[in-house]
XYZ file of C-alpha atoms in Angstrom:
733
model
C 217.216 194.240 79.873
C 213.561 194.978 80.774
C 212.849 196.442 84.208
C 211.033 194.487 86.891
C 208.125 196.927 86.679
C 207.770 196.157 82.979
C 207.471 192.464 83.823
C 204.618 193.114 86.265
C 202.646 195.366 83.892
C 199.129 194.119 83.116
C 199.071 191.395 85.771
C 196.101 191.127 88.101
C 196.852 190.821 91.860
C 196.703 187.001 91.911
C 198.890 186.662 88.814
C 201.408 189.104 90.307
C 201.505 187.098 93.541
C 202.332 183.936 91.548
C 205.002 185.770 89.525
C 206.665 187.275 92.615
C 206.846 183.901 94.358
C 210.252 182.380 93.688
C 211.497 179.752 96.122
C 209.718 176.635 97.364
C 206.770 174.659 95.965
C 203.891 176.614 94.439
C 200.513 175.430 93.164
C 198.673 177.859 90.896
C 195.056 176.758 90.474
C 194.268 178.417 87.162
C 190.622 178.344 86.128
C 189.644 178.165 82.460
C 190.708 181.277 80.549
C 192.449 182.840 83.567
C 195.758 183.708 81.874
C 197.924 180.813 83.031
C 200.394 181.079 80.125
C 200.863 184.775 80.863
C 201.496 183.947 84.514
C 204.072 181.271 83.692
C 206.024 183.374 81.195
C 206.088 186.441 83.451
C 207.263 184.232 86.309
C 210.142 182.993 84.126
C 210.991 186.591 83.214
C 210.958 187.643 86.871
C 213.292 184.817 87.903
C 215.823 185.971 85.299
C 215.381 189.754 85.587
C 215.620 189.642 89.384
C 218.871 187.664 89.205
C 217.395 184.612 90.953
C 218.261 182.347 88.032
C 220.296 182.198 84.845
C 218.124 181.210 81.836
C 219.843 177.810 81.659
C 218.773 177.079 85.259
C 215.076 177.076 84.309
C 213.113 174.123 82.948
C 209.501 174.670 81.859
C 207.460 171.734 80.570
C 204.032 171.402 79.034
C 202.141 168.898 76.874
C 202.138 170.221 73.302
C 204.762 171.812 71.068
C 202.242 174.541 70.309
C 201.955 175.498 73.994
C 205.739 175.333 74.448
C 206.284 177.510 71.370
C 203.776 180.105 72.595
C 205.427 180.191 76.029
C 208.884 180.597 74.490
C 207.766 183.411 72.154
C 206.185 185.320 75.037
C 209.286 184.870 77.207
C 211.503 186.150 74.384
C 209.334 189.264 73.985
C 209.591 189.961 77.710
C 213.307 189.232 78.067
C 214.542 190.467 74.681
C 218.058 189.045 74.323
C 218.141 187.293 77.709
C 215.849 184.330 76.873
C 218.472 182.105 75.226
C 219.207 179.000 77.237
C 215.787 178.482 78.839
C 214.454 174.955 78.377
C 210.797 175.347 77.406
C 209.515 172.143 75.852
C 207.162 169.222 76.143
C 207.863 166.400 78.590
C 208.777 164.143 75.676
C 211.131 166.621 73.986
C 212.955 167.341 77.230
C 213.416 163.622 77.872
C 214.682 163.015 74.321
C 217.467 165.553 74.888
C 218.386 163.963 78.206
C 218.472 160.508 76.636
C 220.475 161.653 73.595
C 223.164 162.641 76.052
C 222.945 159.884 78.682
C 221.058 156.861 77.334
C 224.367 154.998 77.034
C 224.057 154.295 80.775
C 221.036 152.114 79.906
C 222.773 150.202 77.123
C 221.170 152.025 74.183
C 222.916 153.953 71.421
C 222.375 157.693 71.147
C 221.179 157.301 67.556
C 217.881 155.733 68.688
C 214.776 156.483 66.640
C 211.350 157.231 68.066
C 208.392 155.070 67.073
C 204.993 156.724 66.792
C 201.724 154.900 67.465
C 201.478 153.341 64.009
C 205.083 152.107 64.160
C 204.405 150.563 67.568
C 201.228 148.847 66.371
C 203.064 147.418 63.352
C 205.839 146.105 65.601
C 203.333 144.508 67.975
C 201.566 142.930 65.008
C 204.858 141.284 63.985
C 205.369 140.107 67.560
C 201.886 138.572 67.615
C 202.575 136.701 64.373
C 205.901 135.436 65.702
C 204.204 134.247 68.909
C 201.343 132.715 66.891
C 198.818 134.777 68.848
C 195.428 135.222 67.194
C 194.937 138.960 66.652
C 191.183 138.467 66.925
C 191.783 137.637 70.573
C 194.607 140.153 71.044
C 194.204 143.187 68.825
C 197.585 144.817 68.126
C 196.094 148.252 68.708
C 194.477 147.188 71.994
C 197.760 145.636 73.182
C 199.552 148.863 72.220
C 197.124 150.803 74.413
C 197.656 148.413 77.334
C 201.433 148.668 77.065
C 201.282 152.453 76.853
C 199.170 152.598 80.009
C 201.647 150.354 81.814
C 204.495 152.655 80.808
C 202.533 155.714 81.914
C 202.238 154.021 85.303
C 206.009 153.496 85.288
C 206.017 149.740 84.703
C 208.373 147.724 82.502
C 207.837 143.973 81.902
C 210.137 143.037 84.799
C 207.943 145.096 87.160
C 204.740 143.200 86.387
C 203.478 140.930 89.143
C 202.421 137.463 87.961
C 198.707 137.576 87.287
C 196.176 134.785 87.593
C 194.413 135.463 84.318
C 195.634 134.119 81.009
C 195.043 137.499 79.363
C 197.293 139.316 81.838
C 200.085 136.738 81.544
C 199.938 136.777 77.763
C 199.967 140.608 77.688
C 203.104 140.548 79.836
C 204.779 138.116 77.420
C 203.859 140.273 74.435
C 205.129 143.368 76.266
C 208.485 141.662 76.890
C 208.841 140.565 73.256
C 207.847 144.041 72.091
C 210.560 145.652 74.229
C 213.081 143.165 72.845
C 212.144 144.191 69.294
C 212.546 147.853 70.198
C 216.008 147.208 71.645
C 217.110 145.362 68.485
C 215.903 148.284 66.385
C 217.533 150.806 68.738
C 214.105 152.400 68.974
C 212.004 153.925 71.744
C 208.266 154.545 71.723
C 206.609 157.574 73.338
C 206.134 155.829 76.660
C 209.813 154.849 76.796
C 210.978 158.444 76.517
C 209.769 159.426 79.979
C 209.937 156.015 81.655
C 213.555 155.393 80.635
C 214.517 158.896 81.760
C 213.043 158.110 85.178
C 214.899 154.772 85.267
C 218.098 156.562 84.240
C 217.766 158.967 87.161
C 216.759 156.285 89.661
C 219.544 153.873 88.712
C 222.303 156.433 88.170
C 222.199 159.010 91.001
C 225.196 160.854 89.607
C 223.343 161.622 86.398
C 220.312 162.811 88.390
C 222.495 165.089 90.513
C 223.837 166.774 87.361
C 220.329 167.693 86.224
C 219.116 168.679 89.707
C 221.984 171.167 89.943
C 221.418 172.408 86.423
C 217.694 173.136 86.739
C 217.176 175.050 89.962
C 213.664 176.174 88.980
C 211.064 173.903 87.394
C 207.711 175.069 86.040
C 204.954 172.727 84.862
C 201.919 173.658 82.798
C 198.680 171.590 82.778
C 199.777 169.738 85.916
C 196.357 168.092 86.251
C 197.207 166.012 83.162
C 200.384 164.442 84.574
C 200.519 160.671 84.950
C 202.428 158.608 87.559
C 205.695 158.413 85.610
C 205.698 162.172 84.887
C 205.023 162.760 88.573
C 208.044 160.601 89.473
C 210.193 162.559 87.012
C 209.223 165.884 88.596
C 209.748 164.580 92.135
C 213.244 163.409 91.210
C 214.285 166.644 89.504
C 212.933 168.928 92.256
C 213.977 166.842 95.276
C 217.104 168.871 96.063
C 215.893 172.482 95.701
C 212.056 172.028 95.892
C 211.578 175.014 93.564
C 208.663 173.420 91.729
C 205.864 175.615 90.390
C 202.893 173.771 88.895
C 199.951 175.394 87.138
C 196.748 173.506 86.501
C 193.035 173.084 87.038
C 191.616 169.928 88.552
C 188.310 170.721 86.836
C 190.038 170.203 83.472
C 191.591 166.798 84.188
C 190.214 164.732 81.294
C 192.891 162.208 80.349
C 192.298 159.361 82.772
C 192.319 156.950 79.815
C 195.992 157.882 79.388
C 196.634 157.279 83.108
C 196.583 160.991 84.010
C 196.058 161.046 87.778
C 193.932 163.855 89.238
C 195.386 163.024 92.669
C 198.658 164.641 91.551
C 197.076 168.088 91.705
C 194.600 167.355 94.514
C 197.388 166.103 96.803
C 200.052 168.657 95.850
C 200.204 170.301 99.293
C 200.521 166.890 100.939
C 203.242 165.741 98.537
C 205.196 169.009 98.733
C 205.044 170.267 102.301
C 204.952 174.021 102.776
C 203.492 174.603 99.324
C 201.787 177.921 98.665
C 198.473 177.837 96.786
C 197.246 180.717 94.610
C 193.916 180.699 92.772
C 193.450 182.429 89.421
C 189.701 182.905 89.153
C 189.437 185.982 86.924
C 188.402 184.740 83.464
C 189.427 186.651 80.336
C 187.575 184.504 77.800
C 183.892 183.786 78.405
C 180.760 185.665 79.389
C 179.529 185.348 82.980
C 176.513 183.382 81.738
C 178.770 180.722 80.238
C 181.005 180.655 83.313
C 178.030 180.296 85.669
C 176.530 177.453 83.641
C 179.821 175.552 83.347
C 180.610 176.084 87.023
C 177.165 174.798 88.010
C 177.847 171.568 86.112
C 181.321 170.868 87.500
C 180.245 171.795 91.039
C 178.494 168.408 91.160
C 181.905 166.702 91.315
C 183.407 165.625 94.611
C 187.061 165.372 93.490
C 187.902 169.057 93.255
C 189.434 171.908 95.211
C 186.852 174.428 94.093
C 187.067 177.903 92.618
C 184.663 180.682 91.607
C 185.251 182.009 88.108
C 184.236 185.580 87.334
C 184.726 188.028 84.494
C 184.575 191.779 84.093
C 182.777 191.340 80.773
C 179.233 192.666 80.890
C 176.184 191.189 79.186
C 176.262 187.897 77.404
C 173.611 185.594 75.968
C 172.037 182.731 77.924
C 172.967 179.164 77.000
C 170.865 177.904 74.097
C 169.330 174.424 74.272
C 167.961 172.474 71.334
C 166.394 169.031 71.352
C 165.963 167.448 67.922
C 163.887 164.483 66.851
C 166.969 162.620 65.603
C 170.615 163.123 64.680
C 169.723 164.526 61.259
C 167.461 167.133 62.800
C 170.240 167.997 65.216
C 172.710 168.409 62.335
C 170.226 170.537 60.375
C 169.750 172.848 63.344
C 173.489 173.200 63.946
C 174.263 173.969 60.308
C 171.346 176.397 60.210
C 172.833 178.329 63.138
C 176.253 178.269 61.488
C 174.754 179.735 58.308
C 172.890 182.432 60.256
C 176.115 183.622 61.828
C 177.938 183.663 58.497
C 175.087 185.434 56.712
C 175.078 188.215 59.315
C 178.736 189.034 58.768
C 180.464 186.421 60.907
C 182.972 183.862 59.681
C 182.922 180.080 59.759
C 186.180 180.175 61.718
C 184.362 181.896 64.592
C 182.503 178.654 65.259
C 183.266 175.083 66.251
C 181.154 171.969 66.729
C 182.108 169.527 69.506
C 180.984 165.940 69.996
C 181.954 163.142 72.358
C 183.011 160.538 69.777
C 184.152 160.681 66.151
C 181.249 158.407 65.157
C 178.956 161.443 65.529
C 180.564 163.402 62.686
C 178.798 161.693 59.771
C 175.380 163.448 59.861
C 177.102 166.790 60.456
C 179.386 166.286 57.481
C 176.493 165.256 55.246
C 174.561 168.383 56.213
C 177.566 170.640 55.642
C 178.111 169.116 52.202
C 174.522 169.990 51.241
C 175.424 173.672 51.571
C 178.961 173.309 50.231
C 180.337 174.714 53.490
C 184.108 174.274 53.949
C 184.961 172.397 57.125
C 187.756 170.416 58.741
C 187.315 167.349 60.895
C 190.079 167.753 63.452
C 191.524 164.353 64.258
C 191.168 162.944 60.744
C 194.198 161.733 58.788
C 197.131 163.781 60.038
C 199.666 165.138 57.557
C 202.523 163.213 59.165
C 200.369 160.098 59.292
C 199.791 159.917 55.522
C 201.334 156.927 53.772
C 203.627 158.836 51.421
C 204.892 161.071 54.246
C 205.635 158.081 56.471
C 207.387 156.377 53.538
C 209.650 159.379 52.967
C 210.427 159.735 56.663
C 211.123 155.991 56.895
C 213.936 156.419 54.357
C 215.423 159.233 56.447
C 215.116 157.193 59.629
C 216.898 154.183 58.112
C 219.716 156.445 56.936
C 219.967 157.827 60.480
C 219.618 154.413 62.168
C 219.870 151.338 59.861
C 218.715 149.078 62.718
C 215.215 150.654 62.582
C 213.432 147.464 61.557
C 209.950 148.958 61.246
C 211.101 151.658 58.827
C 213.160 149.126 56.866
C 210.120 146.850 56.456
C 208.208 149.867 55.185
C 210.694 150.859 52.462
C 212.332 147.584 51.403
C 209.752 147.152 48.644
C 208.479 150.748 48.361
C 208.443 151.568 45.536
C 208.116 148.018 44.223
C 211.510 146.423 43.632
C 210.535 142.730 43.562
C 211.204 141.890 47.221
C 207.919 140.210 48.096
C 206.174 139.538 51.390
C 207.396 135.949 51.662
C 211.016 137.080 51.239
C 210.574 139.766 53.882
C 209.044 137.232 56.284
C 212.007 134.873 55.759
C 214.419 137.713 56.443
C 212.519 138.700 59.585
C 212.715 135.098 60.776
C 216.459 135.144 60.125
C 216.747 138.330 62.207
C 214.792 136.629 65.005
C 217.050 133.565 64.894
C 220.174 135.702 65.014
C 218.616 138.002 67.673
C 219.503 141.037 65.634
C 217.914 143.769 63.521
C 216.523 143.213 60.033
C 219.289 145.332 58.480
C 222.027 143.230 60.037
C 220.198 140.080 58.937
C 220.050 141.435 55.358
C 223.770 142.139 55.313
C 224.537 138.708 56.771
C 222.286 136.915 54.263
C 223.922 138.766 51.363
C 227.479 138.171 52.556
C 226.824 134.518 53.427
C 225.168 133.811 50.092
C 221.933 132.719 51.771
C 219.704 134.374 49.177
C 218.937 132.709 45.891
C 219.498 134.201 42.435
C 217.034 136.975 41.645
C 216.270 137.720 45.315
C 219.981 138.105 46.098
C 220.329 140.590 43.253
C 217.328 142.652 44.399
C 218.357 142.692 48.068
C 221.912 143.568 47.027
C 220.649 146.502 44.959
C 218.561 147.726 47.882
C 221.517 147.555 50.285
C 223.651 149.390 47.727
C 220.985 152.138 47.616
C 221.051 152.451 51.408
C 224.833 152.626 51.362
C 224.722 155.402 48.758
C 222.144 157.372 50.736
C 224.106 156.969 53.967
C 226.971 158.901 52.372
C 224.850 162.000 51.796
C 225.793 165.080 53.810
C 223.553 164.325 56.792
C 224.925 167.315 58.694
C 223.758 169.676 55.953
C 220.382 170.607 54.512
C 217.522 168.283 55.484
C 215.479 169.443 52.493
C 218.329 168.574 50.101
C 218.824 165.156 51.683
C 215.075 164.500 51.462
C 214.906 165.564 47.811
C 217.872 163.338 46.974
C 216.327 160.367 48.789
C 212.998 160.743 46.981
C 214.824 160.904 43.664
C 217.386 158.101 44.081
C 214.891 155.696 45.701
C 212.628 155.936 42.650
C 209.717 157.036 44.822
C 208.944 160.210 42.877
C 209.319 158.467 39.509
C 206.909 155.741 40.631
C 204.216 158.289 41.527
C 204.789 160.321 38.354
C 204.345 157.194 36.215
C 200.935 156.516 37.788
C 199.578 159.829 36.501
C 196.409 159.593 38.642
C 194.718 162.327 40.668
C 195.603 160.429 43.845
C 199.255 160.163 42.811
C 199.387 163.896 42.089
C 197.916 164.590 45.530
C 200.621 162.431 47.100
C 203.303 164.283 45.122
C 201.916 167.577 46.429
C 202.128 166.258 49.977
C 205.768 165.273 49.437
C 206.530 168.759 48.104
C 204.905 170.141 51.243
C 207.176 167.885 53.317
C 210.232 169.333 51.567
C 208.865 172.826 52.323
C 208.405 171.827 55.974
C 212.052 170.703 56.049
C 213.159 174.040 54.567
C 211.096 175.945 57.135
C 212.572 173.821 59.914
C 216.090 174.611 58.722
C 215.349 178.327 58.731
C 214.114 178.165 62.311
C 216.942 176.004 63.631
C 220.014 176.890 61.586
C 221.102 179.452 64.166
C 220.553 177.046 67.049
C 217.880 177.400 69.689
C 218.624 175.735 72.994
C 221.881 175.918 74.851
C 223.906 172.723 74.522
C 224.243 170.529 77.583
C 227.756 169.876 78.754
C 228.697 166.537 77.246
C 225.826 166.590 74.773
C 227.153 165.735 71.342
C 226.243 168.153 68.581
C 223.106 166.901 66.874
C 222.496 167.144 63.139
C 219.529 168.985 61.669
C 218.304 165.632 60.314
C 218.266 164.176 63.824
C 216.366 167.216 65.163
C 213.927 167.211 62.231
C 213.047 163.522 62.679
C 212.502 164.131 66.382
C 210.208 167.092 65.757
C 207.973 165.421 63.177
C 207.647 162.292 65.325
C 206.686 164.172 68.487
C 204.299 166.588 66.783
C 200.770 166.194 68.126
C 197.280 166.579 66.708
C 196.972 169.931 68.487
C 200.258 171.114 66.954
C 198.998 170.485 63.408
C 195.709 172.317 63.936
C 195.358 175.635 62.138
C 192.334 177.790 62.921
C 191.302 179.219 59.569
C 188.741 181.977 59.194
C 186.893 180.414 56.271
C 186.447 176.874 57.637
C 184.219 175.395 60.305
C 186.058 173.081 62.681
C 184.354 169.974 64.037
C 186.093 167.848 66.661
C 185.794 165.766 69.806
C 185.697 167.622 73.113
C 189.054 166.073 74.064
C 190.723 167.674 71.041
C 189.116 171.046 71.861
C 191.041 171.430 75.108
C 193.319 174.457 74.910
C 191.291 176.107 72.131
C 188.687 178.873 72.206
C 185.999 180.105 69.816
C 183.425 182.908 69.876
C 180.683 180.326 69.264
C 180.629 176.675 70.359
C 177.928 174.136 69.466
C 178.026 170.898 71.492
C 175.948 168.023 70.123
C 174.920 164.602 71.409
C 174.171 165.737 74.964
C 172.494 162.458 75.923
C 172.873 159.793 78.594
C 175.067 156.990 77.297
C 176.719 159.312 74.798
C 177.779 162.280 76.928
C 178.327 161.124 79.609
C 179.676 158.108 77.772
C 178.055 154.785 78.652
C 181.408 153.334 79.791
C 181.538 155.863 82.644
C 178.054 155.325 84.012
C 178.927 152.545 86.449
C 182.128 154.223 87.700
C 181.743 157.367 89.867
C 185.315 158.498 89.180
C 184.912 158.071 85.407
C 181.591 159.915 85.547
C 183.310 162.845 87.261
C 185.843 162.907 84.437
C 182.987 163.042 81.914
C 181.583 166.018 83.826
C 184.982 167.717 83.714
C 185.069 167.034 79.978
C 181.709 168.762 79.623
C 183.064 171.706 81.629
C 186.079 171.918 79.297
C 183.814 171.963 76.247
C 181.545 174.658 77.662
C 184.412 176.937 78.694
C 185.884 176.946 75.162
C 183.033 179.333 74.201
C 183.669 183.056 74.438
C 180.340 184.593 73.455
C 177.686 181.987 72.671
C 177.135 178.361 73.642
C 174.658 175.837 72.197
C 173.882 172.480 73.829
C 172.009 170.023 71.607
C 170.566 166.536 71.962
C 168.292 164.190 70.004
C 165.444 162.023 71.297
C 166.366 159.300 68.795
C 169.797 158.515 67.383
C 171.003 155.938 64.863
C 174.425 154.634 65.850
C 176.320 151.393 65.262
C 173.578 150.078 63.030
C 170.710 150.438 65.518
C 168.245 153.054 66.773
C 168.589 154.308 70.347
C 166.304 156.452 72.490
C 168.521 158.060 75.104
C 167.261 160.550 77.689
C 168.872 164.014 77.774
C 172.265 164.244 79.470
C 172.258 164.784 83.218
C 174.665 167.646 82.552
C 171.848 169.600 80.909
C 169.744 169.200 84.048
C 172.594 170.524 86.186
C 172.477 173.960 84.497
C 170.152 176.333 86.418
C 167.312 177.819 84.370
C 168.510 181.393 84.977
C 171.578 180.766 82.795
C 169.666 179.201 79.884
C 167.382 180.470 77.159
C 164.539 178.193 78.225
C 164.325 174.446 77.938
C 162.476 173.506 74.746
C 159.869 170.817 74.685
C 160.752 167.730 72.739
C 160.889 168.322 69.001
C 158.222 166.531 66.932
C 159.285 163.096 65.868
C 159.490 159.525 67.082
C 158.476 159.116 70.691
C 161.186 158.333 73.144
C 161.530 154.852 74.504
C 161.654 154.107 78.214
C 164.328 156.088 80.042
C 167.320 154.160 81.310
C 168.604 154.881 84.796
C 172.277 154.302 84.139
C 173.174 154.623 87.813
C 171.210 151.572 88.904
C 172.442 148.035 88.467
C 170.295 145.997 86.091
C 170.770 142.888 88.177
C 171.713 142.923 91.852
C 173.479 140.432 94.090
C 173.965 137.033 92.568
C 170.659 137.116 90.694
C 172.334 137.270 87.317
C 170.693 135.858 84.208
C 171.779 132.488 82.820
C 174.223 133.647 80.152
C 176.920 131.792 78.278
C 179.039 132.227 75.141
C 176.819 132.247 72.076
C 173.920 134.108 73.753
C 172.589 136.944 71.577
C 171.891 140.230 73.362
C 170.956 143.819 72.583
C 172.774 146.805 74.139
C 171.192 150.299 74.260
C 174.193 151.913 72.536
C 176.033 149.175 70.606
C 172.996 147.298 69.327
C 172.820 143.536 68.768
C 175.788 141.317 69.575
C 176.871 137.829 70.617
C 178.514 136.974 73.943
C 182.000 135.588 73.339
C 183.288 135.095 76.898
C 182.111 135.323 80.522
C 184.776 136.395 83.056
C 184.349 136.210 86.842
C 181.214 135.569 88.841
C 178.599 137.253 91.015
C 178.496 141.050 91.144
C 181.850 141.330 89.365
C 180.905 139.277 86.317
C 182.202 140.779 83.071
C 181.240 139.713 79.592
C 182.936 140.140 76.243
C 180.467 140.778 73.458
C 181.104 140.943 69.720
C 178.854 143.634 68.217
C 178.297 143.956 64.491
C 179.484 147.540 64.033
C 181.124 148.382 67.353
C 183.399 145.345 67.522
C 184.474 143.519 70.687
C 183.497 145.189 73.974
C 184.002 144.170 77.622
C 181.152 145.202 79.952
C 180.331 144.722 83.644
C 177.230 142.549 83.429
C 175.169 144.067 86.209
C 175.486 147.534 84.636
C 175.268 146.429 81.030
C 171.549 147.183 80.485
C 171.294 144.212 78.129
C 168.209 142.611 76.650
C 168.557 138.866 76.132
C 167.527 137.810 72.616
C 168.382 134.112 72.658
């Protein structure tokens, strides 16, 4: 067992203070690059080494599997053989384990499956068809986002207050039908995992007491990103002992669109009386020039506690600005700088390009292709989101839980076995009539002789296949089960018959999936976490399906030395690079136009800029263009206000505008275009032009006076809802 002195080695005074603190609420304000993971893991080690807690009495939660894995590995190095039993996981993974044990109290079966975003959207699309709702008016993906936000706020359909607007009432109806479909499929979506755990604790105090007594110390990473339902979960678990340690940085709260609430960290001392606050301000990542520039930007926010970041690193280059004539000139400059670094001995993996929206990647990609430079767009098609991977996993999920309607719809005619769309729709209608899952409707239709001739034979063969697969050794090797499923289903044979380059690529991906299953088995065969009392032993298949469903974009990212990474600033959070190039630093783009009429949203955009800047270790570029082609139109946006907030002493001069098209009139995005009730005479059918989205047609006018909102259908950008007085529209007809 390591000594206490070993645990404190290498900690700075503030980190040591946080590690030595044990009982009562603690808020660690950890600035960017200040060693928060080190502080958390050493605090865990101190709790165990000092005898304050047994490993099984500690729960540590964070937001990505990657962060949880790093924390666990560090704790194991510190504690050697004493780390077994600590719960270090994401919020979602922790809640899955709780629900696997206790979800029966809520009327669900323990064999529930977890729907990812695409599964949820597909389910909502079926609900919309069944309700005869026009998806042009209610996009399945938009409804999915609305429902997810409601769940993040802790609201189920029964909690919704009757609204006056038709849209709100209809959304509530869709939400209710969606939850009904999930129950029939014995499925939960991501939002359910935490919300139902909270409901379990609130409605069954005895269950809550068990977990409160089990976890006497709770640690939370990235606390600034918690939403209302996560906050409720933490309050419930820590209510008895109050040993809650949260680590976060209000200046890095950037997920308001997911209902993350910055007030959780700002109000921590008020919510948890007697809380101690420790600031980690010593930065181990960036140069002082970068820290000063980023701090100068975020200092313009009002919603913050404040901190002064410093580093013991000496030297450092000033921030480099570049203003291009257009987006192609910007891309040419960025790629030129990337090439310079590579040609002087650096690697492509040292560098990353950040932008505000994925729509900005095209000119960068075109420029990179000119020079045959390898790159990866982070946030493109994820491995576990590829069609063939989802098909294979759908087979495994149906074996695990036959009531999983969404997976059954996916595989019933994949590969083609003559069960067409019209047959599937009839079977889905039968399931709806019987208020049951599709699988149970299939079995009923077969047994009752409700299927005619050829269809009955095909459905019967499919059910026989599922029955055969269900008798595989599901407690054994996941890789062997997967290989058997791919073979017996005819999936591999179907791809091999195609003989195309695309089919071969899909076969390679499936082989990679089998390899992933083998790797998973190697990591989990010995068992990782201590079993909860009363928790039934879970099969490797169950654990594998859980892992691949909960894996995030950040978890799949691999930083490779020979590839340039390009990504949105949101995706960049938690990463670091020697060189960072941020593009599109323009009003209406970054900060995003949607934030310009909302002071709170604008502050989040500024925090997002701060996050992007503090990913850079050695060199930071900030680029903008005087003219940009986006969404089928040409825009002339003034430079971002964030550029103006960086003092000259931290920058390598501010270049004059690059030669090219002259800029149009600047837009003051803070001022209302129309004030009071002096709004223009607009109505559905009016054609307008927006400075970012281009030309569109007004589809609906909602409200009146200063609060008037309009829905506009733009050619490339789709349907957008905008507050009229801030819309900066030009009337065309």
